[in-house]
Amino acid sequence: MIDMETLTRLMECTRLDAVSWTRRGLMDNQHGDRVLIVGAGAGGAAFLDVFADEHLIHVAGIVDSNENAVGIQHAKARDIPIFTDLETALDCVGKCMVFNMTNDDDLSDVAAGRVGAGGVIGGKEAKLFWQIISRLQTTQEELWENQSRLKAVIHNVCEGIVTIDTKGKIENVNPAIGQIFGYQQDELIGQNISLLMPEPQKGLHDSYIHNYMRTGEGNVLGRYREVSGLRQNGEVFPLELNVNEMKLAGEDHFVGILRDISERKEAEETMAQLALYDQLTMLPNRTLFYERMESSLSQAQRTKSSVALLFIDLDGFKSVNDTLGHDMGDHLLVEVGKRLLQCIRDSDVAARIGGDEFTVLLTNLHDIDVAAVIANKIIHALNQPVTFKGNSCHVGASIGIATYPSPASDVDDLVKEADTAMYEAKNAGKNRYSIAKPTM
């Protein structure tokens, strides 16, 4: 697609091409800068419109006996002298170049007798010139239309568009840039593009451009990538950015297309929340908990530390659910999740893996006896009454404890050993913990 500056230059060249031959004729034939147009039909009107906008050529008048001719109307709108007779016009205008746009060669002879043969363009020559003018005007109209469409697209797209020079100075922005970053468009023109970047990108940007211009090596041009933007109010937000290099009049520029992806990132986070967290207690679900266990066991292997898994099954939950209703049961589960988090460190993990089953992962342990202390703390916390809408209930907790690297050697062993120990706690009377024993 042709950019706006190129379109403007093409249109300027079109207009100049239309008059350059005439200007050279005026200078070569020494008839000054005054032009007299004979005939106010379509051809004469076209010449008048082109020459009237040319500063070096002065339309001294137009000649036609038909006062309704289109060229006469154009002349009236531009305050150009109007004549109905060529002789009178020549008397008034004096030294000039005459364009005879009629089919009457006698008028060309009359004009040649007054200004010389070299000062008259008529007949086939004038017709050819009029055809050139007509084509150039059509081209100009098409270019203006393309420019208008391009401007409309750039003005209305949701993506931000910004152009900068090789020093990082902002040259142009579209309205979307202002909306995305919170600036007025004119506040950004002339500013360094790093104004829209948080640290550390802000401090590195100018050196990156300098290195690229010096070496021609860069890995960010021509591809979309995610970066951070800085709004006027100081908010840092996620952006998708595509940068390309372009040349105009032999000079290097860079154009960037930016898209605010804050909503997309929020949607992704929501999807992750739905996929990885229990929607009632907002604790990690089974999938995320297993990922955390894998990571914790790998870290324990590197640091020569231990990990303990507490498998927790609530005692008496079914009775609460059946007698006081599901609302009370749900409230109880939420409260259990809160109390579990109060009993462990920020580096530990509590999860709900289904129904009334919870797990706790104690990481980076150097004293395995800590697991039993935490288990007792959890049992005491969960034994406290829970009140909801005037009803009160309480539950107990049977907890199985397994540790890594002994007796469990991997995640599957850890879960199996903790689950087995939990059933041992239930069989021993519930509301207590049991520790998996190393196998001999």
Coordinates of C-alpha atoms in Angstrom, one line a residue:
M1 CA 0.0 0.0 0.0
I2 CA 1.3 3.5 -0.9
D3 CA 1.9 5.6 2.2
M4 CA 0.5 9.1 2.7
E5 CA 3.8 10.9 2.1
T6 CA 4.4 9.0 -1.2
L7 CA 0.8 9.8 -2.3
T8 CA 1.3 13.5 -1.6
R9 CA 4.5 13.6 -3.5
L10 CA 2.9 11.8 -6.5
M11 CA 0.1 14.3 -6.5
E12 CA 2.5 17.2 -6.4
C13 CA 4.5 15.7 -9.3
T14 CA 1.3 15.2 -11.2
R15 CA 0.3 18.9 -10.9
L16 CA 3.8 20.0 -11.7
D17 CA 4.1 17.7 -14.8
A18 CA 0.9 19.2 -16.1
V19 CA 2.3 22.7 -16.1
S20 CA 6.1 22.1 -16.6
W21 CA 5.8 21.9 -20.4
T22 CA 3.8 25.2 -20.4
R23 CA 6.3 26.9 -18.1
R24 CA 9.2 25.9 -20.3
G25 CA 7.3 27.1 -23.3
L26 CA 6.7 30.5 -21.7
M27 CA 10.3 30.9 -20.8
D28 CA 11.6 29.6 -24.1
N29 CA 9.3 31.9 -26.1
Q30 CA 9.8 34.8 -23.8
H31 CA 6.1 35.5 -23.5
G32 CA 6.2 36.1 -19.8
D33 CA 4.1 34.3 -17.2
R34 CA 0.7 35.4 -18.6
V35 CA -1.7 32.9 -20.2
L36 CA -4.8 33.6 -22.3
I37 CA -7.2 30.7 -22.7
V38 CA -9.4 30.7 -25.8
G39 CA -12.4 28.5 -25.5
A40 CA -14.2 27.8 -22.2
G41 CA -15.3 24.2 -22.9
A42 CA -14.1 21.1 -21.0
G43 CA -10.5 21.6 -22.3
G44 CA -10.3 25.3 -21.5
A45 CA -11.8 24.7 -18.0
A46 CA -9.2 21.9 -17.4
F47 CA -6.4 24.3 -18.4
L48 CA -7.8 27.1 -16.2
D49 CA -8.0 24.8 -13.1
V50 CA -4.4 23.6 -13.5
F51 CA -2.9 27.0 -14.3
A52 CA -4.9 28.9 -11.7
D53 CA -3.1 26.9 -8.9
E54 CA 0.4 27.4 -10.4
H55 CA 2.2 30.3 -8.8
L56 CA 4.6 30.9 -11.7
I57 CA 1.8 31.1 -14.3
H58 CA -0.9 33.8 -14.3
V59 CA -4.1 33.2 -16.1
A60 CA -4.8 36.6 -17.6
G61 CA -8.2 35.8 -19.0
I62 CA -10.5 33.3 -20.8
V63 CA -12.3 33.9 -24.0
D64 CA -15.7 32.5 -25.0
S65 CA -18.9 33.9 -26.3
N66 CA -21.0 31.3 -24.5
E67 CA -21.5 32.7 -21.0
N68 CA -22.8 29.4 -19.8
A69 CA -19.7 27.5 -20.8
V70 CA -18.1 25.5 -17.8
G71 CA -14.8 27.4 -18.1
I72 CA -16.7 30.7 -17.7
Q73 CA -18.2 29.5 -14.5
H74 CA -14.8 28.4 -13.2
A75 CA -13.3 31.8 -14.2
K76 CA -16.1 33.7 -12.3
A77 CA -15.4 31.6 -9.2
R78 CA -11.7 32.5 -9.4
D79 CA -12.2 36.2 -10.4
I80 CA -10.4 35.6 -13.7
P81 CA -11.2 38.2 -16.4
I82 CA -13.7 37.0 -19.0
F83 CA -13.8 38.1 -22.6
T84 CA -16.3 37.4 -25.4
D85 CA -13.9 38.5 -28.2
L86 CA -10.3 37.5 -28.8
E87 CA -9.2 40.8 -30.2
T88 CA -10.5 42.6 -27.2
A89 CA -8.8 40.1 -24.9
L90 CA -5.5 40.5 -26.6
D91 CA -5.7 44.3 -26.4
C92 CA -6.3 44.0 -22.7
V93 CA -3.9 41.3 -21.8
G94 CA -1.0 42.3 -24.0
K95 CA 2.1 40.1 -24.1
C96 CA 1.1 36.5 -23.2
M97 CA 0.9 32.8 -24.4
V98 CA -2.4 31.9 -26.0
F99 CA -4.0 28.5 -25.7
N100 CA -6.6 27.9 -28.4
M101 CA -8.8 25.2 -27.1
T102 CA -11.4 25.6 -29.9
N103 CA -11.4 23.9 -33.3
D104 CA -11.2 27.3 -35.1
D105 CA -7.7 27.6 -36.6
D106 CA -8.5 31.2 -37.6
L107 CA -8.4 32.2 -34.0
S108 CA -4.9 30.8 -33.7
D109 CA -3.9 32.9 -36.8
V110 CA -5.3 36.0 -35.2
A111 CA -3.4 35.3 -32.0
A112 CA -0.2 34.6 -33.9
G113 CA -0.5 37.9 -35.6
R114 CA -0.4 39.6 -32.3
V115 CA 1.9 37.5 -30.1
G116 CA 3.9 35.6 -32.7
A117 CA 3.5 32.0 -33.9
G118 CA 5.7 30.7 -31.0
G119 CA 3.3 32.2 -28.5
V120 CA 0.3 30.2 -29.7
I121 CA -0.7 26.6 -28.9
G122 CA -3.7 25.3 -30.8
G123 CA -5.1 22.7 -33.1
K124 CA -3.7 19.1 -32.6
E125 CA -1.1 20.3 -30.2
A126 CA -3.7 21.9 -27.9
K127 CA -5.9 18.8 -28.2
L128 CA -3.0 16.5 -27.2
F129 CA -2.1 18.7 -24.3
W130 CA -5.7 18.8 -23.1
Q131 CA -5.8 14.9 -23.2
I132 CA -2.6 14.8 -21.1
I133 CA -4.1 17.3 -18.7
S134 CA -7.3 15.2 -18.5
R135 CA -5.4 12.0 -17.8
L136 CA -3.3 13.7 -15.1
Q137 CA -6.4 15.1 -13.4
T138 CA -7.9 11.7 -13.4
T139 CA -4.7 10.3 -11.9
Q140 CA -4.7 13.1 -9.3
E141 CA -8.3 12.4 -8.3
E142 CA -7.5 8.7 -7.9
L143 CA -4.5 9.5 -5.8
W144 CA -6.5 11.9 -3.6
E145 CA -9.1 9.2 -3.2
N146 CA -6.5 6.6 -2.2
Q147 CA -5.0 9.1 0.2
S148 CA -8.4 9.8 1.8
R149 CA -9.1 6.1 2.2
L150 CA -5.7 5.5 3.7
K151 CA -6.1 8.3 6.1
A152 CA -9.5 7.0 7.1
V153 CA -8.2 3.6 7.7
I154 CA -5.2 4.8 9.8
H155 CA -7.5 7.2 11.7
N156 CA -10.1 4.5 12.6
V157 CA -8.1 1.3 13.2
C158 CA -8.0 0.0 16.8
E159 CA -4.2 -0.7 16.5
G160 CA -1.9 2.1 17.3
I161 CA 0.5 3.2 14.5
V162 CA 3.6 5.3 15.2
T163 CA 6.5 6.3 13.0
I164 CA 9.9 7.3 14.4
D165 CA 13.2 8.5 12.9
T166 CA 16.6 6.9 13.5
K167 CA 17.1 8.8 16.7
G168 CA 13.9 7.4 18.2
K169 CA 12.0 10.6 17.8
I170 CA 8.2 10.3 17.2
E171 CA 7.2 11.7 13.8
N172 CA 3.6 10.7 13.5
V173 CA 1.0 8.8 15.5
N174 CA -2.6 7.9 14.8
P175 CA -5.5 8.5 17.3
A176 CA -5.4 5.0 18.6
I177 CA -1.9 5.6 20.0
G178 CA -3.2 8.5 22.1
Q179 CA -6.1 6.4 23.4
I180 CA -3.8 3.4 24.3
F181 CA -1.3 5.5 26.2
G182 CA -3.5 8.3 27.4
Y183 CA -1.8 11.2 25.6
Q184 CA -3.0 13.7 23.1
Q185 CA -1.5 13.2 19.7
D186 CA 0.4 16.5 19.6
E187 CA 1.9 15.7 23.0
L188 CA 3.8 12.8 21.5
I189 CA 5.1 14.4 18.3
G190 CA 8.8 15.1 18.7
Q191 CA 9.2 13.1 21.9
N192 CA 11.5 10.0 22.1
I193 CA 9.6 6.8 21.8
S194 CA 11.1 5.6 25.0
L195 CA 8.5 7.9 26.7
L196 CA 6.0 5.0 26.2
M197 CA 8.3 2.3 27.6
P198 CA 8.9 1.2 31.2
E199 CA 12.4 0.3 32.5
P200 CA 14.6 -1.4 31.5
Q201 CA 13.4 -1.1 27.9
K202 CA 13.3 2.7 28.2
G203 CA 17.1 2.9 29.0
L204 CA 18.1 0.4 26.3
H205 CA 16.0 1.5 23.3
D206 CA 18.2 4.3 21.9
S207 CA 21.3 2.1 22.0
Y208 CA 19.4 -0.6 20.2
I209 CA 18.5 1.7 17.4
H210 CA 22.1 3.0 17.2
N211 CA 23.5 -0.5 17.0
Y212 CA 21.0 -1.5 14.4
M213 CA 21.8 1.5 12.2
R214 CA 25.6 0.8 12.6
T215 CA 25.5 -2.9 12.0
G216 CA 22.2 -3.6 10.3
E217 CA 21.7 -6.5 12.7
G218 CA 18.5 -6.8 14.7
N219 CA 16.1 -9.5 15.8
V220 CA 12.9 -7.6 16.4
L221 CA 12.0 -6.2 13.0
G222 CA 9.2 -7.8 11.0
R223 CA 7.7 -10.0 13.6
Y224 CA 5.1 -9.7 16.4
R225 CA 6.3 -9.8 20.0
E226 CA 4.9 -9.1 23.4
V227 CA 6.4 -6.1 25.3
S228 CA 5.3 -3.8 28.1
G229 CA 4.0 -0.3 27.5
L230 CA 3.8 2.7 29.9
R231 CA 0.7 4.8 30.0
Q232 CA 0.7 8.5 30.9
N233 CA -0.7 7.7 34.4
G234 CA 2.3 5.4 35.1
E235 CA 0.4 2.1 34.5
V236 CA 2.5 -0.7 32.9
F237 CA 0.5 -2.9 30.6
P238 CA 1.1 -5.7 28.0
L239 CA 1.4 -4.8 24.3
E240 CA 1.8 -6.7 21.1
L241 CA 4.3 -4.9 18.8
N242 CA 5.4 -5.2 15.2
V243 CA 8.2 -2.9 13.9
N244 CA 9.3 -2.5 10.3
E245 CA 11.9 -0.3 8.6
M246 CA 10.9 1.9 5.7
K247 CA 12.7 4.4 3.5
L248 CA 11.2 7.8 2.4
A249 CA 13.2 10.1 0.2
G250 CA 16.3 8.1 0.9
E251 CA 15.9 8.4 4.7
D252 CA 15.4 5.6 7.2
H253 CA 12.3 5.5 9.3
F254 CA 10.6 2.9 11.5
V255 CA 6.9 2.2 11.7
G256 CA 5.4 0.3 14.7
I257 CA 2.0 -1.2 14.9
L258 CA 0.8 -1.7 18.5
R259 CA -2.1 -3.5 20.1
D260 CA -3.1 -3.3 23.7
I261 CA -3.5 -6.9 24.8
S262 CA -4.6 -6.3 28.4
E263 CA -8.0 -7.8 27.9
R264 CA -6.5 -10.9 26.2
K265 CA -4.0 -11.4 29.0
E266 CA -6.8 -11.1 31.6
A267 CA -8.9 -13.7 29.6
E268 CA -5.8 -16.0 29.6
E269 CA -5.4 -15.6 33.3
T270 CA -9.1 -16.3 33.8
M271 CA -8.8 -19.5 31.7
A272 CA -5.8 -20.5 33.7
Q273 CA -7.7 -19.9 36.9
L274 CA -10.5 -22.0 35.7
A275 CA -8.2 -24.8 34.6
L276 CA -5.8 -24.9 37.6
Y277 CA -7.7 -23.7 40.6
D278 CA -10.7 -25.0 42.5
Q279 CA -13.5 -22.5 41.9
L280 CA -15.0 -22.9 45.4
T281 CA -12.0 -22.5 47.7
M282 CA -9.7 -20.9 45.1
L283 CA -7.0 -23.3 46.1
P284 CA -4.9 -25.1 43.5
N285 CA -6.7 -28.1 42.1
R286 CA -5.3 -31.6 41.5
T287 CA -3.6 -30.7 38.2
L288 CA -1.7 -27.7 39.6
F289 CA -0.9 -29.4 42.8
Y290 CA 0.8 -32.3 40.9
E291 CA 2.8 -29.7 39.0
R292 CA 3.9 -28.1 42.2
M293 CA 4.9 -31.5 43.6
E294 CA 7.0 -32.3 40.6
S295 CA 8.8 -28.9 40.9
S296 CA 9.3 -29.3 44.7
L297 CA 10.7 -32.7 44.5
S298 CA 13.2 -31.6 41.8
Q299 CA 14.3 -28.7 44.0
A300 CA 14.6 -31.0 47.0
Q301 CA 16.9 -33.3 45.0
R302 CA 19.1 -30.3 44.1
T303 CA 19.2 -28.8 47.6
K304 CA 19.4 -32.1 49.5
S305 CA 16.3 -31.1 51.5
S306 CA 13.0 -33.0 52.2
V307 CA 9.4 -32.6 51.2
A308 CA 6.4 -33.7 53.2
L309 CA 2.9 -34.4 51.8
L310 CA -0.1 -34.2 54.1
F311 CA -3.2 -36.0 52.7
I312 CA -6.3 -34.6 54.6
D313 CA -9.7 -36.1 54.6
L314 CA -12.5 -34.3 56.6
D315 CA -14.2 -36.3 59.3
G316 CA -18.0 -35.7 59.5
F317 CA -18.3 -33.6 56.4
K318 CA -21.0 -35.8 54.9
S319 CA -23.2 -35.4 57.9
V320 CA -22.9 -31.6 57.8
N321 CA -23.8 -31.6 54.1
D322 CA -26.8 -33.9 54.6
T323 CA -28.3 -32.2 57.7
L324 CA -27.5 -28.5 57.1
G325 CA -27.5 -28.4 53.3
H326 CA -25.0 -27.8 50.5
D327 CA -24.7 -24.1 51.2
M328 CA -23.4 -24.9 54.7
G329 CA -21.2 -27.6 53.2
D330 CA -19.7 -25.2 50.6
H331 CA -19.1 -22.5 53.3
L332 CA -17.4 -25.1 55.4
L333 CA -15.1 -26.2 52.6
V334 CA -14.1 -22.5 51.9
E335 CA -13.4 -22.0 55.6
V336 CA -11.2 -25.2 55.7
G337 CA -9.2 -23.8 52.8
K338 CA -8.6 -20.5 54.7
R339 CA -7.6 -22.3 57.9
L340 CA -5.1 -24.5 56.0
L341 CA -3.4 -21.5 54.6
Q342 CA -3.1 -19.9 58.0
C343 CA -1.3 -23.0 59.2
I344 CA 1.4 -23.2 56.6
R345 CA 4.2 -20.9 55.2
D346 CA 3.8 -18.9 52.0
S347 CA 6.3 -21.3 50.3
D348 CA 4.1 -24.3 51.1
V349 CA 1.1 -25.4 49.0
A350 CA -2.4 -26.2 50.1
A351 CA -4.9 -27.7 47.5
R352 CA -8.3 -29.1 47.2
I353 CA -8.1 -32.3 45.1
G354 CA -11.8 -33.2 45.2
G355 CA -14.8 -33.5 47.5
D356 CA -13.7 -33.1 51.1
E357 CA -10.1 -34.1 50.3
F358 CA -7.3 -31.6 50.7
T359 CA -3.6 -31.8 50.5
V360 CA -0.7 -29.8 51.9
L361 CA 2.8 -29.8 50.5
L362 CA 5.6 -28.7 53.0
T363 CA 8.7 -27.8 51.0
N364 CA 12.4 -27.3 51.8
L365 CA 12.3 -29.2 55.1
H366 CA 15.5 -29.9 57.0
D367 CA 13.7 -31.3 60.0
I368 CA 11.1 -33.9 59.1
D369 CA 9.4 -33.7 62.5
V370 CA 8.0 -30.3 61.4
A371 CA 5.4 -32.2 59.3
A372 CA 3.9 -33.7 62.5
V373 CA 3.8 -30.3 64.2
I374 CA 1.9 -28.8 61.2
A375 CA -0.5 -31.7 61.1
N376 CA -1.4 -31.2 64.8
K377 CA -1.8 -27.5 64.1
I378 CA -4.2 -28.2 61.2
I379 CA -6.3 -30.7 63.2
H380 CA -6.7 -28.1 66.0
A381 CA -7.7 -25.4 63.5
L382 CA -10.2 -27.6 61.7
N383 CA -11.8 -28.7 65.0
Q384 CA -12.9 -25.2 65.7
P385 CA -16.7 -24.5 65.0
V386 CA -17.8 -23.0 61.7
T387 CA -20.9 -20.7 61.8
F388 CA -23.0 -19.9 58.8
K389 CA -26.5 -18.2 58.7
G390 CA -27.1 -19.0 62.3
N391 CA -26.0 -22.6 62.1
S392 CA -22.8 -24.0 63.7
C393 CA -20.9 -27.1 62.8
H394 CA -17.5 -28.6 63.2
V395 CA -15.5 -31.4 61.5
G396 CA -12.4 -33.3 62.2
A397 CA -9.4 -34.2 60.0
S398 CA -7.7 -37.5 59.4
I399 CA -4.2 -36.8 58.0
G400 CA -1.7 -39.1 56.3
I401 CA 1.9 -37.9 56.1
A402 CA 4.5 -39.1 53.7
T403 CA 8.0 -37.7 53.0
Y404 CA 10.5 -37.5 50.2
P405 CA 13.1 -38.8 49.6
S406 CA 12.2 -41.5 52.2
P407 CA 10.0 -43.5 52.2
A408 CA 8.7 -42.0 48.9
S409 CA 11.1 -41.8 45.9
D410 CA 8.9 -39.9 43.5
V411 CA 5.5 -38.1 43.2
D412 CA 3.5 -41.3 42.7
D413 CA 5.1 -43.0 45.7
L414 CA 4.6 -39.8 47.8
V415 CA 0.8 -39.7 47.0
K416 CA 0.4 -43.4 47.5
E417 CA 2.2 -43.4 50.9
A418 CA 0.3 -40.4 52.1
D419 CA -3.0 -41.8 51.1
T420 CA -2.3 -45.1 52.8
A421 CA -1.2 -43.3 56.0
M422 CA -4.5 -41.2 55.9
Y423 CA -6.6 -44.4 56.0
E424 CA -4.5 -45.6 58.9
A425 CA -5.4 -42.5 60.7
K426 CA -9.1 -43.0 60.0
N427 CA -8.9 -46.6 61.1
A428 CA -7.1 -45.6 64.3
G429 CA -10.1 -43.4 65.4
K430 CA -10.1 -40.4 63.0
N431 CA -9.2 -36.8 63.8
R432 CA -5.5 -37.6 64.0
Y433 CA -2.4 -38.0 61.8
S434 CA -0.4 -41.0 60.8
I435 CA 3.1 -41.1 59.3
A436 CA 4.1 -43.5 56.5
K437 CA 6.8 -45.8 57.7
P438 CA 9.9 -46.5 55.6
T439 CA 9.8 -49.9 54.0
M440 CA 12.5 -52.3 55.0

